[in-house]
């Protein structure tokens, strides 16, 4: 059995089936910003302490 076979089965809830989720460009940009700021701060702190 393939891994994605189980995910292709749509389960109706109250007679409605939700569309598949999609990653939008704005969500990708927001995720990149949220991840880049802490990484920048940690790397800057490491650079300041050890170099």
PDB file of C-alpha atoms in Angstrom:
ATOM      1  CA  UNK A   1       0.000   0.000   0.000  1.00  0.00           C
ATOM      2  CA  UNK A   2       1.352   3.373  -0.976  1.00  0.00           C
ATOM      3  CA  UNK A   3       1.571   6.109   1.658  1.00  0.00           C
ATOM      4  CA  UNK A   4      -0.589   8.637  -0.190  1.00  0.00           C
ATOM      5  CA  UNK A   5      -3.389   6.208  -1.044  1.00  0.00           C
ATOM      6  CA  UNK A   6      -5.030   6.689   2.330  1.00  0.00           C
ATOM      7  CA  UNK A   7      -4.845  10.459   2.001  1.00  0.00           C
ATOM      8  CA  UNK A   8      -6.677  10.509  -1.338  1.00  0.00           C
ATOM      9  CA  UNK A   9      -9.878   9.187   0.230  1.00  0.00           C
ATOM     10  CA  UNK A  10     -12.157  12.122   0.999  1.00  0.00           C
ATOM     11  CA  UNK A  11     -14.225  11.879   4.168  1.00  0.00           C
ATOM     12  CA  UNK A  12     -17.460  13.874   4.080  1.00  0.00           C
ATOM     13  CA  UNK A  13     -18.316  15.893   7.184  1.00  0.00           C
ATOM     14  CA  UNK A  14     -21.959  16.932   7.454  1.00  0.00           C
ATOM     15  CA  UNK A  15     -22.351  16.019   3.794  1.00  0.00           C
ATOM     16  CA  UNK A  16     -19.583  18.357   2.598  1.00  0.00           C
ATOM     17  CA  UNK A  17     -16.110  17.479   1.360  1.00  0.00           C
ATOM     18  CA  UNK A  18     -13.377  20.067   1.933  1.00  0.00           C
ATOM     19  CA  UNK A  19     -11.020  20.937  -0.925  1.00  0.00           C
ATOM     20  CA  UNK A  20      -7.377  19.931  -0.711  1.00  0.00           C
ATOM     21  CA  UNK A  21      -5.176  22.425   1.152  1.00  0.00           C
ATOM     22  CA  UNK A  22      -2.894  24.598  -0.962  1.00  0.00           C
ATOM     23  CA  UNK A  23       0.149  26.566   0.050  1.00  0.00           C
ATOM     24  CA  UNK A  24      -0.199  30.094  -1.241  1.00  0.00           C
ATOM     25  CA  UNK A  25       2.636  32.442  -2.057  1.00  0.00           C
ATOM     26  CA  UNK A  26       1.787  34.690   0.886  1.00  0.00           C
ATOM     27  CA  UNK A  27       1.820  31.729   3.294  1.00  0.00           C
ATOM     28  CA  UNK A  28       5.211  30.643   1.980  1.00  0.00           C
ATOM     29  CA  UNK A  29       6.545  34.193   2.385  1.00  0.00           C
ATOM     30  CA  UNK A  30       5.164  34.453   5.933  1.00  0.00           C
ATOM     31  CA  UNK A  31       6.697  31.105   6.884  1.00  0.00           C
ATOM     32  CA  UNK A  32      10.058  32.152   5.453  1.00  0.00           C
ATOM     33  CA  UNK A  33       9.981  35.403   7.442  1.00  0.00           C
ATOM     34  CA  UNK A  34       8.958  33.690  10.662  1.00  0.00           C
ATOM     35  CA  UNK A  35      11.781  31.163  10.327  1.00  0.00           C
ATOM     36  CA  UNK A  36      14.476  33.546   9.133  1.00  0.00           C
ATOM     37  CA  UNK A  37      14.317  36.038  12.003  1.00  0.00           C
ATOM     38  CA  UNK A  38      15.110  33.568  14.851  1.00  0.00           C
ATOM     39  CA  UNK A  39      17.783  31.865  12.748  1.00  0.00           C
ATOM     40  CA  UNK A  40      19.399  35.233  12.058  1.00  0.00           C
ATOM     41  CA  UNK A  41      19.351  36.115  15.758  1.00  0.00           C
ATOM     42  CA  UNK A  42      20.831  32.778  16.846  1.00  0.00           C
ATOM     43  CA  UNK A  43      23.569  32.873  14.208  1.00  0.00           C
ATOM     44  CA  UNK A  44      24.406  36.480  15.079  1.00  0.00           C
ATOM     45  CA  UNK A  45      24.642  35.576  18.763  1.00  0.00           C
ATOM     46  CA  UNK A  46      26.921  32.609  18.011  1.00  0.00           C
ATOM     47  CA  UNK A  47      29.083  34.808  15.807  1.00  0.00           C
ATOM     48  CA  UNK A  48      29.323  37.486  18.489  1.00  0.00           C
ATOM     49  CA  UNK A  49      30.157  35.012  21.281  1.00  0.00           C
ATOM     50  CA  UNK A  50      32.677  32.738  19.570  1.00  0.00           C
ATOM     51  CA  UNK A  51      34.309  34.762  16.833  1.00  0.00           C
TER      52      UNK A  51
END
